[in-house]
Amino acid sequence: MTDSAEKFTRQTLIDVQPLTPHLFTLRTTRDRGFRFRAGQFARLGVVKADGTTVWRAYSMVSSPFDEFLEFFSIVVPDGEFTSELSRLKPGDCLLVERQAFGYLTLDRFVDGRDLWLLSTGTGVAPFLSILQDFEVWEKFERIILVYSVREGRELAYQALIEGLTQRDYLAEYAHKFRFIPTVTREQHPAALNGRITTLIENGELERAANVTLTPEHSRVMLCGNPQMIDDTRKLLKAKGLQLSLTRRPGQVAVENYW
C-alpha cells in the first residue's frame, strides 16, 4: 500500500440532493475504521479529469453513529473543488482522509447551562451532527440553534431539525430545544429578519430564545463565514464571553467555514 493510500479511503457516493442552484447535500459510504466526534470535519478529495486531486475540508452532518457520511456544500462560482464535487453522481468515488479534525466539539466547554449554536449558511452542518449525538442533550439544560441564511429557500435540513425531538432517544429532552431561523434578505414566515450580529445587538435574539447571554451560564459555538464570526466574537466579548482555549477554558468556540 502506498503512503497516499494509507491516508485516505475511497468511498462511494450514495446520494446527491440539490436544494437550490447553489446548495446541495451529498451522502457517501463510510469506512468502518473512520471515527469522529460530533462537530469535527473531514478532508474530502475529488480526482479531476487530468488525474490531479483537489482536497477541501467539510464538517460532517451525520452523527458519529451513522453508517454513512453526509456533507452540506455550496457551489462556489468557478471554485476548483465545488465545481468538481457538484458534478458527481451516485456511484462515483469520493476520497475521505482517514483522520477527522477540528475542535468545534463539546469538550471545549468544562461547564455551562445554555448552549448557543450560531451558524450561517452551510456552517449549520457540524451543529446538526452535534444535535444528533446524545451527549449534548444530557450536558445542557437549554440548547438554542440559530441558523442564518440570505433567502428562506436556503434553510436546509428542516425535516431533520423538526424531527430531532421526536426521536425515541431524545423525546424526553424536547423541552430543552429552541430553533431560531433568521433570514437576512427577505421576510420569511416563522423566521427572524436580520443578521445574527444585528439580532444580538438589538436584543431580539435573546428575546426570541427567552434566554440571556451571560458568561456564567452561556456557552456559544460559532460556525460560518469569517466576518460573522469576527463580528459576533466582538459582541460576545463585550458581554464578558471569552474564547475557550486549551490553557484557559472559556465560553466561546469557533470554526471558520472557509
Short mmCIF file of C-alpha atoms in Angstrom, two decimals:
data_model
loop_
_atom_site.label_atom_id
_atom_site.label_comp_id
_atom_site.label_asym_id
_atom_site.label_seq_id
_atom_site.Cartn_x
_atom_site.Cartn_y
_atom_site.Cartn_z
CA MET A 1 0.00 0.00 0.00
CA THR A 2 1.35 3.43 -0.92
CA ASP A 3 1.67 6.33 1.51
CA SER A 4 -1.20 8.19 -0.19
CA ALA A 5 -3.49 5.17 0.00
CA GLU A 6 -2.81 4.91 3.73
CA LYS A 7 -4.02 8.48 4.31
CA PHE A 8 -7.46 8.15 2.72
CA THR A 9 -10.16 5.70 1.75
CA ARG A 10 -12.25 5.57 -1.40
CA GLN A 11 -15.94 5.95 -0.64
CA THR A 12 -18.93 5.63 -2.94
CA LEU A 13 -21.40 8.45 -3.39
CA ILE A 14 -24.84 7.19 -2.35
CA ASP A 15 -27.00 10.25 -2.88
CA VAL A 16 -26.82 13.87 -4.07
CA GLN A 17 -29.67 16.28 -3.33
CA PRO A 18 -29.71 19.77 -4.89
CA LEU A 19 -31.52 22.25 -2.61
CA THR A 20 -31.06 25.45 -4.60
CA PRO A 21 -28.94 26.23 -7.68
CA HIS A 22 -26.03 26.81 -5.31
CA LEU A 23 -26.60 24.38 -2.40
CA PHE A 24 -26.58 20.61 -2.28
CA THR A 25 -26.15 17.71 0.13
CA LEU A 26 -24.20 14.56 -0.51
CA ARG A 27 -24.09 11.21 1.25
CA THR A 28 -21.32 8.62 0.94
CA THR A 29 -20.48 5.23 2.30
CA ARG A 30 -18.39 5.23 5.47
CA ASP A 31 -15.24 3.25 6.11
CA ARG A 32 -15.69 1.08 9.20
CA GLY A 33 -12.49 2.47 10.67
CA PHE A 34 -13.39 6.15 10.29
CA ARG A 35 -14.08 7.73 13.69
CA PHE A 36 -15.02 11.29 14.56
CA ARG A 37 -16.53 13.40 17.30
CA ALA A 38 -19.72 15.33 16.58
CA GLY A 39 -18.68 18.76 15.31
CA GLN A 40 -15.48 17.65 13.57
CA PHE A 41 -14.66 17.79 9.86
CA ALA A 42 -13.11 15.52 7.25
CA ARG A 43 -10.90 16.34 4.29
CA LEU A 44 -12.57 15.24 1.07
CA GLY A 45 -10.79 14.66 -2.20
CA VAL A 46 -12.06 14.74 -5.78
CA VAL A 47 -9.99 13.43 -8.68
CA LYS A 48 -10.11 15.81 -11.66
CA ALA A 49 -10.15 14.80 -15.31
CA ASP A 50 -6.39 15.47 -15.56
CA GLY A 51 -5.74 12.98 -12.74
CA THR A 52 -4.87 15.51 -10.05
CA THR A 53 -6.72 15.50 -6.73
CA VAL A 54 -8.27 18.56 -5.07
CA TRP A 55 -8.90 18.50 -1.29
CA ARG A 56 -11.24 20.55 0.90
CA ALA A 57 -12.47 20.29 4.50
CA TYR A 58 -16.15 19.58 5.22
CA SER A 59 -17.92 19.14 8.55
CA MET A 60 -19.98 16.01 8.96
CA VAL A 61 -23.76 16.50 9.08
CA SER A 62 -24.24 12.86 10.00
CA SER A 63 -23.86 11.66 13.57
CA PRO A 64 -20.83 9.68 14.78
CA PHE A 65 -23.09 6.62 14.92
CA ASP A 66 -24.49 6.68 11.38
CA GLU A 67 -23.28 4.08 8.90
CA PHE A 68 -22.89 6.77 6.23
CA LEU A 69 -21.24 10.20 5.97
CA GLU A 70 -23.24 13.26 4.95
CA PHE A 71 -22.00 16.70 3.96
CA PHE A 72 -23.58 20.05 3.05
CA SER A 73 -21.96 22.15 0.33
CA ILE A 74 -22.28 25.41 -1.53
CA VAL A 75 -21.20 25.70 -5.17
CA VAL A 76 -18.54 28.40 -5.36
CA PRO A 77 -18.61 30.05 -8.82
CA ASP A 78 -15.51 28.84 -10.69
CA GLY A 79 -14.40 27.07 -7.49
CA GLU A 80 -11.94 24.33 -8.31
CA PHE A 81 -13.28 21.89 -5.72
CA THR A 82 -17.02 22.54 -5.52
CA SER A 83 -17.34 22.65 -9.31
CA GLU A 84 -15.93 19.12 -9.44
CA LEU A 85 -17.93 17.99 -6.40
CA SER A 86 -21.26 19.24 -7.72
CA ARG A 87 -20.82 17.19 -10.89
CA LEU A 88 -20.53 13.89 -9.03
CA LYS A 89 -23.36 11.37 -9.30
CA PRO A 90 -24.39 8.37 -7.18
CA GLY A 91 -21.89 5.60 -7.76
CA ASP A 92 -18.96 7.97 -8.24
CA CYS A 93 -15.91 7.88 -5.97
CA LEU A 94 -15.05 10.42 -3.28
CA LEU A 95 -11.83 10.30 -1.27
CA VAL A 96 -12.05 10.71 2.52
CA GLU A 97 -8.97 11.16 4.70
CA ARG A 98 -8.79 8.59 7.46
CA GLN A 99 -8.41 11.14 10.27
CA ALA A 100 -11.08 13.62 11.36
CA PHE A 101 -10.08 17.12 12.50
CA GLY A 102 -11.44 20.12 14.35
CA TYR A 103 -12.15 21.41 17.83
CA LEU A 104 -15.77 22.53 17.50
CA THR A 105 -16.72 19.82 19.97
CA LEU A 106 -18.46 19.76 23.33
CA ASP A 107 -15.25 19.09 25.24
CA ARG A 108 -14.27 22.71 24.56
CA PHE A 109 -16.54 23.61 27.48
CA VAL A 110 -15.99 22.38 31.03
CA ASP A 111 -19.35 23.64 32.30
CA GLY A 112 -22.34 25.77 31.29
CA ARG A 113 -26.12 25.64 31.34
CA ASP A 114 -27.22 27.11 27.98
CA LEU A 115 -25.66 26.08 24.66
CA TRP A 116 -25.99 28.53 21.75
CA LEU A 117 -25.22 27.19 18.27
CA LEU A 118 -24.87 30.19 15.94
CA SER A 119 -24.48 29.37 12.24
CA THR A 120 -24.62 30.93 8.80
CA GLY A 121 -25.21 29.00 5.57
CA THR A 122 -23.53 25.62 5.36
CA GLY A 123 -21.96 26.34 8.75
CA VAL A 124 -25.01 24.64 10.28
CA ALA A 125 -23.50 21.26 9.32
CA PRO A 126 -21.45 20.49 12.48
CA PHE A 127 -24.33 21.59 14.69
CA LEU A 128 -26.65 19.07 13.04
CA SER A 129 -24.12 16.37 13.88
CA ILE A 130 -23.86 17.60 17.48
CA LEU A 131 -27.65 17.68 17.85
CA GLN A 132 -27.92 14.05 16.74
CA ASP A 133 -25.48 12.98 19.45
CA PHE A 134 -26.98 12.13 22.83
CA GLU A 135 -24.16 13.87 24.77
CA VAL A 136 -25.34 17.43 24.16
CA TRP A 137 -28.86 16.75 25.44
CA GLU A 138 -27.53 15.41 28.74
CA LYS A 139 -24.90 18.10 29.21
CA PHE A 140 -27.00 21.27 28.77
CA GLU A 141 -30.32 22.45 30.15
CA ARG A 142 -31.15 24.61 27.13
CA ILE A 143 -29.98 24.31 23.52
CA ILE A 144 -30.60 27.13 21.04
CA LEU A 145 -29.86 26.55 17.34
CA VAL A 146 -29.67 29.79 15.34
CA TYR A 147 -29.48 29.26 11.58
CA SER A 148 -28.99 32.34 9.40
CA VAL A 149 -29.40 32.41 5.60
CA ARG A 150 -29.99 35.06 2.94
CA GLU A 151 -33.21 33.63 1.49
CA GLY A 152 -35.83 31.36 3.02
CA ARG A 153 -35.30 28.64 0.42
CA GLU A 154 -31.74 28.22 1.73
CA LEU A 155 -32.98 26.90 5.09
CA ALA A 156 -31.86 23.30 4.66
CA TYR A 157 -32.49 20.21 6.79
CA GLN A 158 -35.79 21.45 8.16
CA ALA A 159 -37.22 17.93 8.39
CA LEU A 160 -34.15 16.76 10.34
CA ILE A 161 -34.30 19.72 12.72
CA GLU A 162 -38.04 19.41 13.31
CA GLY A 163 -37.75 15.68 13.83
CA LEU A 164 -34.91 15.75 16.36
CA THR A 165 -37.06 15.89 19.45
CA GLN A 166 -39.38 13.20 18.09
CA ARG A 167 -36.63 10.59 18.07
CA ASP A 168 -37.13 7.97 20.73
CA TYR A 169 -33.83 8.66 22.46
CA LEU A 170 -34.41 12.45 22.53
CA ALA A 171 -38.15 12.77 23.15
CA GLU A 172 -37.78 13.39 26.88
CA TYR A 173 -35.38 16.28 26.16
CA ALA A 174 -37.66 18.10 23.71
CA HIS A 175 -38.30 20.92 26.19
CA LYS A 176 -34.62 21.88 26.09
CA PHE A 177 -34.52 22.76 22.38
CA ARG A 178 -35.23 26.04 20.62
CA PHE A 179 -34.75 26.54 16.88
CA ILE A 180 -34.43 30.14 15.63
CA PRO A 181 -34.07 30.58 11.86
CA THR A 182 -33.07 34.02 10.60
CA VAL A 183 -33.33 35.33 7.04
CA THR A 184 -31.40 38.45 6.04
CA ARG A 185 -32.64 39.46 2.59
CA GLU A 186 -36.38 38.90 2.80
CA GLN A 187 -39.23 38.45 5.22
CA HIS A 188 -39.92 34.78 5.88
CA PRO A 189 -42.67 33.16 7.98
CA ALA A 190 -41.56 31.97 11.43
CA ALA A 191 -38.07 33.43 10.96
CA LEU A 192 -36.39 36.50 12.38
CA ASN A 193 -35.27 39.09 9.88
CA GLY A 194 -31.68 40.30 10.13
CA ARG A 195 -28.10 39.24 10.63
CA ILE A 196 -27.06 37.39 13.76
CA THR A 197 -24.91 40.32 14.85
CA THR A 198 -27.79 42.79 14.47
CA LEU A 199 -30.13 40.49 16.41
CA ILE A 200 -27.60 40.24 19.25
CA GLU A 201 -27.04 44.00 19.33
CA ASN A 202 -30.74 44.89 19.48
CA GLY A 203 -31.57 42.07 21.91
CA GLU A 204 -34.04 40.39 19.57
CA LEU A 205 -32.18 37.07 19.55
CA GLU A 206 -32.24 36.75 23.33
CA ARG A 207 -35.91 37.71 23.40
CA ALA A 208 -36.76 35.09 20.78
CA ALA A 209 -34.90 32.42 22.74
CA ASN A 210 -36.14 33.70 26.10
CA VAL A 211 -32.57 33.16 27.28
CA THR A 212 -29.97 35.76 28.27
CA LEU A 213 -26.37 35.57 27.06
CA THR A 214 -24.17 35.59 30.18
CA PRO A 215 -20.61 34.43 30.95
CA GLU A 216 -21.91 32.39 33.87
CA HIS A 217 -24.44 30.27 32.02
CA SER A 218 -23.92 30.64 28.25
CA ARG A 219 -21.63 28.56 26.06
CA VAL A 220 -21.54 29.62 22.42
CA MET A 221 -20.40 27.80 19.28
CA LEU A 222 -19.93 29.80 16.08
CA CYS A 223 -19.64 28.35 12.58
CA GLY A 224 -20.00 30.15 9.28
CA ASN A 225 -18.44 32.96 7.31
CA PRO A 226 -15.36 34.57 8.91
CA GLN A 227 -16.90 38.06 9.03
CA MET A 228 -19.86 36.83 11.07
CA ILE A 229 -17.53 35.01 13.43
CA ASP A 230 -15.24 38.01 13.95
CA ASP A 231 -18.13 40.44 14.48
CA THR A 232 -20.02 38.08 16.78
CA ARG A 233 -16.94 37.36 18.86
CA LYS A 234 -16.52 41.09 19.48
CA LEU A 235 -20.14 41.40 20.59
CA LEU A 236 -19.82 38.39 22.88
CA LYS A 237 -16.54 39.70 24.31
CA ALA A 238 -18.33 42.92 25.21
CA LYS A 239 -20.76 40.77 27.19
CA GLY A 240 -17.85 39.10 29.00
CA LEU A 241 -17.73 35.85 26.98
CA GLN A 242 -14.20 34.78 26.07
CA LEU A 243 -12.78 32.34 23.53
CA SER A 244 -12.21 28.92 25.04
CA LEU A 245 -8.57 27.83 24.79
CA THR A 246 -6.76 24.72 25.97
CA ARG A 247 -4.86 26.70 28.59
CA ARG A 248 -7.87 28.85 29.50
CA PRO A 249 -11.40 27.43 29.39
CA GLY A 250 -13.90 30.00 28.17
CA GLN A 251 -17.40 30.40 26.84
CA VAL A 252 -16.93 30.59 23.04
CA ALA A 253 -15.75 28.06 20.44
CA VAL A 254 -15.40 28.84 16.72
CA GLU A 255 -14.91 27.24 13.31
CA ASN A 256 -14.30 29.36 10.21
CA TYR A 257 -16.15 27.67 7.41
CA TRP A 258 -13.98 28.81 4.51
#
